[in-house]
């Protein structure tokens, strides 16, 4: 007895399997925008929380550490599990956990309740990123750098919008107004339910037609060389995200301390930086597809060093200009690093996405905690002076093998 195909073999479904599915890429990018916008709300109100609960910089760093370490520890395990057993409808569940964290944060009356709230938000992130990265991979049609850039664009745009909305909605009126962001989380749940349906149908189609995912590359590298190359990529992720944590967690404090800006004005400058990060993400992926990801990694991490070294010493106008330049250049690396890693270990998109997103969150959390302690012991300006040297670690890109050919798209 013949079994009916879970997704009929029509011209439309064949096209979906072989070409870039832009409606899905832009939809999952929008969901990423909502997810990361909600996550960026908490760092955006650090100055408010610090004043309200009379916290030290080290305690502020511990809030970031709690959120990011929960996400970083769980993401590789989520990715490893879903490589074997994909769970399309885990995406709205993750957004539901973020919604729970926001509700708790809006009504938190103590420092420890804030830690619980950010723990829920971190848990939601640990589920969202590995599975949504797989959706982008499935919809890429082989243009993986472009797909990752579109996906990352949403996340970076959300991270940029979050502080601006926090400055408008939360900073003038108080902590309880975090609750308004729960509306966005509910919209995200509805969007991810629709993505989950497409994801489920695509998996069913691929299972029925195994030729649709014959995109793996044979790079002829030994297991030892692959592991070494992954280690190099993780070192580069450390450099990138440890530096980024100095900006996302402490840039507003730096501007307030050095240039005597208000909290709201400092959030506008943070928005400019994060907007540049979003723009740089769009550029990095397609350029990696066209010219080779190793070259983009070189330029993105090592190439930003002169600008990071200048940043702590210039007046306000040039601080804003340099932060935009740094955001543009540094952000172009992540899509290239992630796709390069999936080419090194084909067929393990969830594990690689979980590992690299997890390390990104972990480095951000560790960076926030360590740099907060350094700021308490020295000054916030000193933090930016020592972090300026982190991009020099980009020299390790020289140890990466050439595993790809240039593509003209």
PDB file of C-alpha atoms in Angstrom, residues 251-262 264-270 272-273 310-326 381:
ATOM      1  CA  UNK A 251      28.701  52.169  26.731  1.00  0.00           C
ATOM      2  CA  UNK A 252      25.889  54.197  28.313  1.00  0.00           C
ATOM      3  CA  UNK A 253      27.816  54.396  31.609  1.00  0.00           C
ATOM      4  CA  UNK A 254      30.947  55.445  29.680  1.00  0.00           C
ATOM      5  CA  UNK A 255      29.057  58.261  27.905  1.00  0.00           C
ATOM      6  CA  UNK A 256      27.328  59.406  31.096  1.00  0.00           C
ATOM      7  CA  UNK A 257      30.618  59.441  33.026  1.00  0.00           C
ATOM      8  CA  UNK A 258      32.889  60.991  30.392  1.00  0.00           C
ATOM      9  CA  UNK A 259      30.515  63.386  28.612  1.00  0.00           C
ATOM     10  CA  UNK A 260      27.836  63.929  31.326  1.00  0.00           C
ATOM     11  CA  UNK A 261      24.957  62.780  29.108  1.00  0.00           C
ATOM     12  CA  UNK A 262      21.527  61.865  30.460  1.00  0.00           C
ATOM     13  CA  UNK A 264      18.022  58.940  27.526  1.00  0.00           C
ATOM     14  CA  UNK A 265      20.685  60.675  25.430  1.00  0.00           C
ATOM     15  CA  UNK A 266      23.162  57.875  26.073  1.00  0.00           C
ATOM     16  CA  UNK A 267      20.572  55.360  24.816  1.00  0.00           C
ATOM     17  CA  UNK A 268      20.405  57.237  21.505  1.00  0.00           C
ATOM     18  CA  UNK A 269      24.177  56.779  21.053  1.00  0.00           C
ATOM     19  CA  UNK A 270      23.819  53.095  21.919  1.00  0.00           C
ATOM     20  CA  UNK A 272      23.478  54.346  16.678  1.00  0.00           C
ATOM     21  CA  UNK A 273      26.089  51.714  17.509  1.00  0.00           C
ATOM     22  CA  UNK A 310      41.108  55.344  19.262  1.00  0.00           C
ATOM     23  CA  UNK A 311      37.628  55.244  20.806  1.00  0.00           C
ATOM     24  CA  UNK A 312      38.516  55.946  24.494  1.00  0.00           C
ATOM     25  CA  UNK A 313      40.537  59.069  23.652  1.00  0.00           C
ATOM     26  CA  UNK A 314      38.339  61.144  21.323  1.00  0.00           C
ATOM     27  CA  UNK A 315      35.615  63.775  21.977  1.00  0.00           C
ATOM     28  CA  UNK A 316      31.889  62.990  21.850  1.00  0.00           C
ATOM     29  CA  UNK A 317      31.351  63.532  18.109  1.00  0.00           C
ATOM     30  CA  UNK A 318      34.222  61.232  17.124  1.00  0.00           C
ATOM     31  CA  UNK A 319      33.162  58.736  19.789  1.00  0.00           C
ATOM     32  CA  UNK A 320      29.823  58.449  17.978  1.00  0.00           C
ATOM     33  CA  UNK A 321      31.513  58.198  14.555  1.00  0.00           C
ATOM     34  CA  UNK A 322      34.013  55.567  15.688  1.00  0.00           C
ATOM     35  CA  UNK A 323      31.330  53.513  17.425  1.00  0.00           C
ATOM     36  CA  UNK A 324      29.381  53.374  14.142  1.00  0.00           C
ATOM     37  CA  UNK A 325      32.508  52.334  12.209  1.00  0.00           C
ATOM     38  CA  UNK A 326      33.318  49.674  14.824  1.00  0.00           C
ATOM     39  CA  UNK A 381      37.061  54.584  30.958  1.00  0.00           C
TER      40      UNK A 381
END
